Tab-separated table of C-alpha atoms in Angstrom:
chain	number	residue	atom	x	y	z
A	9	MET	CA	-29.229	87.755	-98.564
A	10	LYS	CA	-27.463	84.003	-97.776
A	11	LYS	CA	-23.637	86.537	-97.959
A	12	ILE	CA	-25.270	88.637	-95.403
A	13	VAL	CA	-26.277	86.013	-93.394
A	14	PHE	CA	-23.146	84.018	-93.359
A	15	ALA	CA	-21.119	87.322	-92.404
A	16	LEU	CA	-23.146	87.903	-89.576
A	17	LEU	CA	-23.235	85.268	-87.721
A	18	VAL	CA	-18.866	84.539	-88.190
A	19	MET	CA	-18.771	87.903	-86.512
A	20	TYR	CA	-21.314	86.870	-83.789
A	21	SER	CA	-19.122	83.744	-83.264
A	22	ILE	CA	-16.109	85.180	-83.022
A	23	SER	CA	-16.711	88.082	-80.653
A	24	SER	CA	-18.963	85.160	-78.538
A	25	THR	CA	-15.910	83.294	-76.907
A	26	ALA	CA	-16.939	81.448	-73.160
A	27	GLN	CA	-14.476	83.494	-71.313
A	28	ASP	CA	-12.229	86.631	-71.275
A	29	THR	CA	-9.229	85.729	-71.542
A	30	GLN	CA	-8.333	89.008	-70.339
A	31	ALA	CA	-9.296	88.836	-67.137
A	32	VAL	CA	-8.756	85.682	-66.219
A	33	ALA	CA	-4.730	86.557	-67.579
A	34	GLU	CA	-5.256	90.314	-64.274
A	35	THR	CA	-7.221	87.672	-61.051
A	36	GLU	CA	-4.639	84.496	-61.365
A	37	PRO	CA	-0.751	83.836	-61.554
A	38	LYS	CA	0.126	81.777	-63.827
A	39	ILE	CA	0.063	78.617	-62.651
A	40	ALA	CA	1.469	75.648	-65.612
A	41	SER	CA	1.125	72.487	-62.666
A	42	VAL	CA	-1.636	70.548	-61.624
A	43	ILE	CA	-1.349	68.579	-58.166
A	44	ILE	CA	-3.475	64.757	-58.317
A	45	HIS	CA	-3.798	64.260	-54.634
A	46	LYS	CA	-3.964	60.304	-55.369
A	47	ASP	CA	-5.070	57.759	-52.076
A	48	PRO	CA	-1.686	54.672	-52.298
A	49	ARG	CA	-4.121	51.927	-51.756
A	50	ILE	CA	-4.863	52.140	-55.601
A	51	GLU	CA	-1.682	51.381	-56.779
A	52	VAL	CA	-1.931	48.404	-55.364
A	53	LEU	CA	-4.773	47.666	-55.417
A	54	VAL	CA	-3.578	47.917	-60.006
A	55	LYS	CA	-0.724	45.409	-59.005
A	56	LYS	CA	-2.728	42.797	-57.668
A	57	GLN	CA	-5.712	42.830	-60.124
A	58	SER	CA	-2.223	42.655	-62.424
A	59	SER	CA	-0.520	39.391	-61.403
A	60	ILE	CA	-4.080	37.677	-60.517
A	61	ASN	CA	-4.561	38.244	-64.911
A	62	THR	CA	-1.350	37.129	-65.606
A	63	ALA	CA	-2.058	34.061	-63.524
A	64	THR	CA	-5.591	33.408	-65.158
A	65	LYS	CA	-3.779	34.175	-68.658
A	66	LYS	CA	-2.023	31.877	-67.875
A	67	SER	CA	-3.751	29.098	-66.389
A	68	SER	CA	-6.602	29.281	-68.811
A	69	ALA	CA	-6.932	27.116	-72.031
A	70	ARG	CA	-4.802	27.593	-74.558
A	71	THR	CA	-4.961	26.125	-78.041
A	72	ALA	CA	-2.490	24.117	-80.654
A	73	ARG	CA	-2.987	20.856	-83.173
A	74	GLY	CA	-3.499	17.120	-81.615
A	75	TYR	CA	-5.302	14.320	-82.251
A	76	ARG	CA	-9.758	14.196	-80.935
A	77	LEU	CA	-10.939	10.193	-81.092
A	78	LEU	CA	-14.506	11.083	-83.436
A	79	VAL	CA	-16.340	8.612	-81.555
A	80	ILE	CA	-19.427	8.671	-84.068
A	81	ASN	CA	-20.843	10.577	-86.611
A	82	THR	CA	-24.775	9.851	-86.808
A	83	ASN	CA	-27.996	12.243	-87.818
A	84	LYS	CA	-29.856	10.995	-84.194
A	85	ARG	CA	-29.858	13.102	-81.941
A	86	ASP	CA	-29.918	10.975	-78.720
A	87	GLU	CA	-27.319	8.701	-80.006
A	88	ALA	CA	-25.091	11.759	-79.993
A	89	ILE	CA	-26.211	12.709	-75.996
A	90	ALA	CA	-26.113	8.871	-75.455
A	91	ALA	CA	-22.509	7.683	-76.922
A	92	LYS	CA	-20.746	11.599	-75.460
A	93	THR	CA	-22.531	10.763	-71.454
A	94	ARG	CA	-20.523	6.927	-72.191
A	95	ILE	CA	-17.851	8.910	-72.417
A	96	TYR	CA	-18.349	10.915	-69.325
A	97	THR	CA	-19.308	7.462	-66.881
A	98	LEU	CA	-16.994	5.149	-68.980
A	99	PHE	CA	-14.668	7.694	-69.915
A	100	PRO	CA	-13.722	10.617	-67.119
A	101	GLU	CA	-10.468	12.146	-67.224
A	102	LEU	CA	-11.518	12.364	-72.012
A	103	ASN	CA	-13.124	15.594	-72.450
A	104	PRO	CA	-16.364	14.541	-74.490
A	105	TYR	CA	-17.529	16.952	-77.607
A	106	MET	CA	-20.462	17.053	-78.901
A	107	SER	CA	-20.861	19.664	-81.795
A	108	TYR	CA	-23.489	19.626	-84.514
A	109	GLN	CA	-23.025	20.234	-88.915
A	110	SER	CA	-26.006	19.906	-90.743
A	111	PRO	CA	-27.324	17.646	-90.174
A	112	TYR	CA	-25.293	15.085	-88.668
A	113	PHE	CA	-23.781	15.288	-84.894
A	114	ARG	CA	-20.650	14.480	-84.581
A	115	VAL	CA	-19.541	12.855	-80.762
A	116	LYS	CA	-14.940	13.577	-80.597
A	117	ALA	CA	-13.414	12.567	-77.453
A	118	GLY	CA	-10.216	13.456	-75.837
A	119	ASN	CA	-7.531	16.783	-76.013
A	120	PHE	CA	-4.461	14.136	-77.825
A	121	LYS	CA	-0.355	15.777	-78.246
A	122	THR	CA	0.553	12.769	-79.954
A	123	ARG	CA	-0.750	10.296	-82.542
A	124	ASP	CA	0.053	7.494	-79.455
A	125	GLU	CA	-1.746	8.918	-77.518
A	126	ALA	CA	-4.921	8.438	-79.091
A	127	VAL	CA	-4.359	5.257	-80.373
A	128	ARG	CA	-3.872	3.888	-76.858
A	129	TYR	CA	-7.689	5.003	-75.982
A	130	GLN	CA	-8.683	4.193	-79.655
A	131	LYS	CA	-7.824	0.439	-79.197
A	132	VAL	CA	-10.809	0.414	-75.245
A	133	MET	CA	-13.048	2.471	-77.007
A	134	ASN	CA	-13.176	0.442	-80.307
A	135	THR	CA	-14.700	-2.816	-77.747
A	136	MET	CA	-17.098	-0.568	-76.811
A	137	PHE	CA	-18.782	1.377	-79.964
A	138	PRO	CA	-19.188	-1.150	-82.603
A	139	LYS	CA	-19.445	0.990	-85.552
A	140	GLY	CA	-15.317	2.248	-84.318
A	141	VAL	CA	-13.611	5.508	-83.326
A	142	PHE	CA	-11.349	7.247	-85.742
A	143	ILE	CA	-8.381	9.610	-85.039
A	144	ILE	CA	-8.777	13.139	-86.367
A	145	ASN	CA	-6.802	15.496	-86.689
A	146	ASP	CA	-7.511	18.682	-83.951
A	147	ILE	CA	-6.972	21.930	-82.736
A	148	ILE	CA	-6.691	20.299	-79.190
A	149	GLU	CA	-7.196	22.325	-75.822
A	150	ILE	CA	-4.033	22.693	-73.563
A	151	LYS	CA	-3.870	23.317	-70.111
A	152	GLY	CA	-1.134	25.112	-68.784
A	153	GLU	CA	0.517	25.256	-65.873
A	154	LYS	CA	-0.562	26.397	-61.990
A	155	ASP	CA	0.918	29.027	-61.149
A	156	ASP	CA	1.277	29.260	-56.749
A	157	SER	CA	2.116	33.075	-56.522
A	158	LEU	CA	-0.909	34.271	-55.517
A	159	GLU	CA	-0.988	33.312	-51.756
């Protein structure tokens, strides 16, 4: 019984097609090309967006190996926030970073390419943070050069 039903389904699927190829071939000539009507302004927009993407990628932050200053490592959130605020006010050119790894809050500052740059800030910051400021290896953010080709 199953074989008969299967055979009937196969025969039915073969005989039922979506198009009649003979009728289409007789009524239409054989054309092997497609005509696309495209607005020429689209190509201009694609090129402009490509240049914007390139400029954005160049100006966005990239990462590299460098040094940061570990200002505080505490399990008290309020102390970490106070240290971060103090860095913002006293050293606006440094970017403070606060991270939490249970149970400690760490506040790091700066993006230094060389250890000498970090040492200069460490000497100044040691007087303001009595527990000590330490230089650590870290992944830092490097700002790309500005590209004025978009203007």
